[in-house]
Amino acid sequence: MRKIAIYCVNYHSYNSLKNYLESIEVAAKTAKEEVMLSVFVADNTTPVSAIDYDPLHFTLLVLPTGQNMGYFGAIRFIMQKHNPKVFDYIIISNVDILMQPDTFKLLNCYQTTEDTGWIVPAIISQNNGEDLCPQATHRYSLNKLRLLWLTFRCPYIHRIYAKTFYKHKANTKAQAGIIYAGHGSCIILTREYFNRCGIINYPIFLYEEEIYIAEECRTHGLKVIYEPSITVHDIGRVSTGKTNWKENYLWHAQGLDFIIKNYY
């Protein structure tokens, strides 16, 4: 029986969290003979509210962080207390997604190679029905990242970029197989990722997590595999929609700066 863990982050999103847990319950029931599932919730909300949910087919542990630690800061908080290496697969997610009834069953059946670090599911946007994955099929060039950094440092440039180049870029389509990076709202990592890369150690509050995981895989000789038969649905912007746009720009720029300095 495979052991799967979900490490997720809540920030003033208790309704979305309840819906997320309910979707996990259905998927866990479908795979109950094949999967042992543990869910860990890092609650960045202050003050915290009680999470009134009693699962039948998985274990649930809520860990208040005492402050808003951001996305991967809260994920690291969980991992320091609960070792991801004891699980076969670790799903890192926001709470604004919904598992599909066969998500865990299909993940359990999926055959990985020893050098697989990240399994990228299809993440279907509730907004437009499109697959948010892959985020990128190939590694970004240094010039591309520098351009993105500049646009986030200068909001007016980014608005022009968003209305021109980004708005009109073609939606990336890809077949199942090796890619560079998936979408950060639901990241499925293997035990081998943690054997080689260690626990999450990304110091930026929010954004560019996909590039960080992709670069960690690349640095440690691990493959990122896109597998669209495994599907989740993305509600989107439940937590990030509560943040200030100026802070969002700053965090994007900080993330890109970290990536450039550490991996390029």
Tab-separated table of C-alpha atoms in Angstrom:
chain	number	residue	atom	x	y	z
A	1	MET	CA	0.000	0.000	0.000
A	2	ARG	CA	1.440	3.353	-1.044
A	3	LYS	CA	1.756	6.152	1.485
A	4	ILE	CA	0.768	9.579	0.200
A	5	ALA	CA	0.962	12.861	2.097
A	6	ILE	CA	-0.617	16.191	1.298
A	7	TYR	CA	1.108	19.263	2.691
A	8	CYS	CA	-1.192	22.224	2.090
A	9	VAL	CA	-1.405	25.844	3.196
A	10	ASN	CA	-4.466	27.749	4.412
A	11	TYR	CA	-4.718	31.512	4.774
A	12	HIS	CA	-8.159	32.893	5.684
A	13	SER	CA	-9.691	30.331	3.317
A	14	TYR	CA	-11.656	28.005	5.578
A	15	ASN	CA	-14.539	27.525	3.146
A	16	SER	CA	-12.136	26.554	0.379
A	17	LEU	CA	-10.274	24.283	2.795
A	18	LYS	CA	-13.506	22.476	3.686
A	19	ASN	CA	-14.290	21.952	-0.003
A	20	TYR	CA	-10.747	20.746	-0.589
A	21	LEU	CA	-10.938	18.244	2.268
A	22	GLU	CA	-14.272	16.969	0.979
A	23	SER	CA	-12.742	16.347	-2.446
A	24	ILE	CA	-9.836	14.539	-0.784
A	25	GLU	CA	-12.325	12.372	1.137
A	26	VAL	CA	-14.008	11.212	-2.080
A	27	ALA	CA	-10.685	10.474	-3.790
A	28	ALA	CA	-9.331	8.704	-0.692
A	29	LYS	CA	-12.433	6.522	-0.499
A	30	THR	CA	-12.009	5.540	-4.145
A	31	ALA	CA	-8.444	4.397	-3.456
A	32	LYS	CA	-8.950	3.152	0.108
A	33	GLU	CA	-7.665	-0.369	-0.620
A	34	GLU	CA	-4.516	0.961	-2.301
A	35	VAL	CA	-3.453	4.179	-0.571
A	36	MET	CA	-2.757	5.326	2.988
A	37	LEU	CA	-3.300	9.079	2.999
A	38	SER	CA	-2.183	11.723	5.487
A	39	VAL	CA	-3.116	15.396	5.197
A	40	PHE	CA	-1.161	18.141	6.954
A	41	VAL	CA	-2.550	21.690	6.933
A	42	ALA	CA	-0.274	24.609	7.756
A	43	ASP	CA	-2.653	27.349	8.884
A	44	ASN	CA	-1.149	30.786	8.272
A	45	THR	CA	-4.305	32.487	9.558
A	46	THR	CA	-4.135	34.615	12.703
A	47	PRO	CA	-6.119	34.267	14.815
A	48	VAL	CA	-6.883	30.695	13.812
A	49	SER	CA	-10.341	29.189	13.655
A	50	ALA	CA	-11.155	25.592	14.473
A	51	ILE	CA	-11.351	23.322	11.445
A	52	ASP	CA	-14.426	21.225	12.029
A	53	TYR	CA	-13.796	18.243	9.783
A	54	ASP	CA	-13.605	14.593	10.767
A	55	PRO	CA	-12.257	12.522	7.859
A	56	LEU	CA	-13.184	8.878	7.385
A	57	HIS	CA	-10.597	7.755	4.863
A	58	PHE	CA	-7.509	9.805	5.711
A	59	THR	CA	-5.760	11.288	8.713
A	60	LEU	CA	-5.818	15.050	9.241
A	61	LEU	CA	-3.420	17.190	11.247
A	62	VAL	CA	-3.707	20.989	11.419
A	63	LEU	CA	-0.572	22.934	12.321
A	64	PRO	CA	-1.066	26.635	13.152
A	65	THR	CA	2.046	28.569	12.146
A	66	GLY	CA	1.338	31.569	14.376
A	67	GLN	CA	2.041	33.980	11.526
A	68	ASN	CA	1.698	34.255	7.768
A	69	MET	CA	4.776	32.359	6.572
A	70	GLY	CA	3.872	32.448	2.893
A	71	TYR	CA	3.497	29.391	0.686
A	72	PHE	CA	6.766	27.455	0.797
A	73	GLY	CA	7.670	28.916	4.170
A	74	ALA	CA	4.614	27.156	5.595
A	75	ILE	CA	5.423	23.989	3.631
A	76	ARG	CA	8.904	23.956	5.144
A	77	PHE	CA	7.291	24.459	8.579
A	78	ILE	CA	5.341	21.205	8.074
A	79	MET	CA	8.324	19.299	6.699
A	80	GLN	CA	10.506	20.214	9.658
A	81	LYS	CA	7.956	18.526	11.902
A	82	HIS	CA	6.842	15.652	9.634
A	83	ASN	CA	9.527	14.048	7.482
A	84	PRO	CA	8.409	13.720	3.843
A	85	LYS	CA	10.826	10.828	3.251
A	86	VAL	CA	8.454	8.374	4.954
A	87	PHE	CA	5.933	8.812	2.111
A	88	ASP	CA	6.007	7.518	-1.450
A	89	TYR	CA	4.462	10.705	-2.837
A	90	ILE	CA	4.140	14.170	-1.338
A	91	ILE	CA	1.567	16.568	-2.735
A	92	ILE	CA	2.237	20.248	-2.047
A	93	SER	CA	-0.780	22.448	-2.673
A	94	ASN	CA	-2.891	25.464	-1.982
A	95	VAL	CA	-6.401	24.809	-0.697
A	96	ASP	CA	-8.049	26.371	-3.745
A	97	ILE	CA	-7.922	23.154	-5.761
A	98	LEU	CA	-10.168	20.108	-5.873
A	99	MET	CA	-9.012	16.520	-6.185
A	100	GLN	CA	-10.889	14.380	-8.674
A	101	PRO	CA	-12.419	11.053	-7.523
A	102	ASP	CA	-9.688	9.033	-9.293
A	103	THR	CA	-6.700	11.300	-8.505
A	104	PHE	CA	-5.091	9.045	-5.872
A	105	LYS	CA	-6.057	5.833	-7.646
A	106	LEU	CA	-4.327	6.960	-10.836
A	107	LEU	CA	-1.308	8.283	-8.933
A	108	ASN	CA	-0.999	4.938	-7.171
A	109	CYS	CA	-1.004	3.104	-10.522
A	110	TYR	CA	1.488	5.459	-12.139
A	111	GLN	CA	4.876	3.858	-12.741
A	112	THR	CA	7.849	6.131	-12.099
A	113	THR	CA	11.535	5.654	-12.798
A	114	GLU	CA	14.117	6.063	-10.053
A	115	ASP	CA	15.171	9.453	-11.416
A	116	THR	CA	11.672	10.985	-11.382
A	117	GLY	CA	11.418	13.903	-8.975
A	118	TRP	CA	8.228	15.695	-9.914
A	119	ILE	CA	5.014	14.294	-11.407
A	120	VAL	CA	3.003	17.094	-13.008
A	121	PRO	CA	-0.771	16.466	-13.205
A	122	ALA	CA	-3.220	18.259	-15.448
A	123	ILE	CA	-4.453	21.252	-13.443
A	124	ILE	CA	-7.710	22.366	-15.014
A	125	SER	CA	-8.647	25.996	-14.435
A	126	GLN	CA	-12.222	26.501	-13.296
A	127	ASN	CA	-12.025	29.954	-14.870
A	128	ASN	CA	-11.575	28.882	-18.509
A	129	GLY	CA	-11.333	25.090	-18.539
A	130	GLU	CA	-7.738	25.119	-19.750
A	131	ASP	CA	-4.890	23.028	-18.388
A	132	LEU	CA	-2.455	25.259	-16.474
A	133	CYS	CA	0.283	22.709	-17.107
A	134	PRO	CA	2.927	22.574	-18.243
A	135	GLN	CA	4.084	25.888	-16.859
A	136	ALA	CA	7.111	25.541	-19.140
A	137	THR	CA	8.267	22.758	-21.436
A	138	HIS	CA	11.868	24.019	-21.556
A	139	ARG	CA	14.183	25.832	-19.188
A	140	TYR	CA	13.951	29.614	-19.212
A	141	SER	CA	16.925	31.503	-20.602
A	142	LEU	CA	18.796	33.903	-18.333
A	143	ASN	CA	17.722	36.810	-20.554
A	144	LYS	CA	14.073	35.776	-20.198
A	145	LEU	CA	14.312	35.736	-16.404
A	146	ARG	CA	16.098	39.100	-16.369
A	147	LEU	CA	13.342	40.577	-18.518
A	148	LEU	CA	10.675	39.208	-16.192
A	149	TRP	CA	12.596	40.550	-13.182
A	150	LEU	CA	12.684	43.998	-14.791
A	151	THR	CA	8.955	43.982	-15.485
A	152	PHE	CA	8.143	43.149	-11.876
A	153	ARG	CA	10.527	45.800	-10.591
A	154	CYS	CA	8.755	48.331	-12.829
A	155	PRO	CA	4.980	47.756	-12.630
A	156	TYR	CA	4.195	50.010	-15.594
A	157	ILE	CA	6.489	47.927	-17.818
A	158	HIS	CA	4.803	44.763	-16.573
A	159	ARG	CA	1.350	46.108	-17.413
A	160	ILE	CA	2.509	46.781	-20.983
A	161	TYR	CA	4.070	43.306	-21.119
A	162	ALA	CA	0.894	41.679	-19.789
A	163	LYS	CA	-1.270	43.441	-22.371
A	164	THR	CA	1.004	42.630	-25.307
A	165	PHE	CA	3.490	39.748	-25.284
A	166	TYR	CA	1.951	37.740	-22.428
A	167	LYS	CA	-1.651	38.290	-23.478
A	168	HIS	CA	-1.007	37.071	-27.017
A	169	LYS	CA	1.341	34.181	-26.331
A	170	ALA	CA	0.091	30.789	-27.460
A	171	ASN	CA	-1.211	28.419	-24.810
A	172	THR	CA	1.456	25.764	-24.377
A	173	LYS	CA	0.299	22.294	-25.308
A	174	ALA	CA	2.360	19.235	-24.506
A	175	GLN	CA	2.175	15.489	-24.641
A	176	ALA	CA	2.819	13.369	-21.569
A	177	GLY	CA	6.539	13.174	-20.916
A	178	ILE	CA	9.535	15.181	-19.762
A	179	ILE	CA	9.024	18.937	-19.291
A	180	TYR	CA	10.757	21.718	-17.357
A	181	ALA	CA	8.098	22.808	-14.845
A	182	GLY	CA	4.480	22.349	-13.835
A	183	HIS	CA	2.126	24.746	-12.069
A	184	GLY	CA	2.700	25.563	-8.415
A	185	SER	CA	-0.853	25.130	-7.130
A	186	CYS	CA	-0.431	21.333	-6.978
A	187	ILE	CA	3.057	19.806	-6.977
A	188	ILE	CA	3.491	16.034	-6.686
A	189	LEU	CA	6.993	15.083	-5.555
A	190	THR	CA	8.483	11.628	-5.154
A	191	ARG	CA	10.416	10.326	-2.188
A	192	GLU	CA	13.536	10.432	-4.373
A	193	TYR	CA	13.183	14.196	-4.650
A	194	PHE	CA	13.670	14.523	-0.902
A	195	ASN	CA	16.435	11.912	-0.843
A	196	ARG	CA	18.447	14.046	-3.265
A	197	CYS	CA	17.258	17.609	-2.656
A	198	GLY	CA	16.279	17.614	1.013
A	199	ILE	CA	13.223	19.431	2.339
A	200	ILE	CA	11.907	22.624	0.783
A	201	ASN	CA	14.283	25.526	1.375
A	202	TYR	CA	12.929	28.423	-0.651
A	203	PRO	CA	13.109	31.672	1.340
A	204	ILE	CA	10.764	33.797	-0.796
A	205	PHE	CA	7.321	34.557	0.643
A	206	LEU	CA	5.361	33.804	-2.525
A	207	TYR	CA	5.765	33.106	-6.270
A	208	GLU	CA	8.279	31.420	-8.595
A	209	GLU	CA	8.037	28.168	-6.600
A	210	GLU	CA	7.695	26.217	-9.857
A	211	ILE	CA	11.091	27.412	-11.094
A	212	TYR	CA	12.672	26.595	-7.729
A	213	ILE	CA	11.417	22.989	-7.812
A	214	ALA	CA	12.348	22.634	-11.483
A	215	GLU	CA	15.879	23.879	-10.798
A	216	GLU	CA	16.280	21.620	-7.778
A	217	CYS	CA	15.286	18.668	-9.968
A	218	ARG	CA	17.680	19.768	-12.700
A	219	THR	CA	20.553	20.315	-10.261
A	220	HIS	CA	20.130	16.867	-8.707
A	221	GLY	CA	19.578	14.871	-11.877
A	222	LEU	CA	15.835	14.353	-11.527
A	223	LYS	CA	13.180	14.364	-14.240
A	224	VAL	CA	9.972	16.395	-14.268
A	225	ILE	CA	7.232	14.307	-15.893
A	226	TYR	CA	3.946	15.704	-17.173
A	227	GLU	CA	1.150	13.139	-16.781
A	228	PRO	CA	-2.235	14.629	-17.815
A	229	SER	CA	-4.179	11.455	-17.008
A	230	ILE	CA	-3.851	12.529	-13.350
A	231	THR	CA	-6.124	15.549	-12.923
A	232	VAL	CA	-7.045	18.166	-10.335
A	233	HIS	CA	-9.195	21.289	-10.700
A	234	ASP	CA	-7.948	24.772	-9.830
A	235	ILE	CA	-10.312	27.349	-8.310
A	236	GLY	CA	-7.590	29.988	-8.212
A	237	ARG	CA	-6.586	33.115	-6.288
A	238	VAL	CA	-8.368	32.261	-3.044
A	239	SER	CA	-5.341	33.278	-0.957
A	240	THR	CA	-3.246	35.312	-3.397
A	241	GLY	CA	-6.306	37.421	-4.176
A	242	LYS	CA	-6.132	38.732	-0.604
A	243	THR	CA	-2.616	40.170	-1.018
A	244	ASN	CA	-1.606	43.671	-2.065
A	245	TRP	CA	-0.608	44.052	-5.740
A	246	LYS	CA	2.560	45.961	-4.815
A	247	GLU	CA	3.625	43.108	-2.533
A	248	ASN	CA	2.887	40.619	-5.323
A	249	TYR	CA	5.233	42.467	-7.677
A	250	LEU	CA	7.918	42.629	-5.001
A	251	TRP	CA	7.687	38.891	-4.224
A	252	HIS	CA	7.848	37.992	-7.914
A	253	ALA	CA	11.001	40.102	-8.290
A	254	GLN	CA	12.570	38.633	-5.144
A	255	GLY	CA	11.844	35.110	-6.370
A	256	LEU	CA	13.388	35.732	-9.779
A	257	ASP	CA	16.412	37.343	-8.143
A	258	PHE	CA	16.865	34.262	-5.939
A	259	ILE	CA	16.557	31.890	-8.916
A	260	ILE	CA	19.051	33.847	-11.032
A	261	LYS	CA	21.653	34.120	-8.258
A	262	ASN	CA	21.411	30.480	-7.172
A	263	TYR	CA	20.871	28.522	-10.391
A	264	TYR	CA	22.147	30.590	-13.333
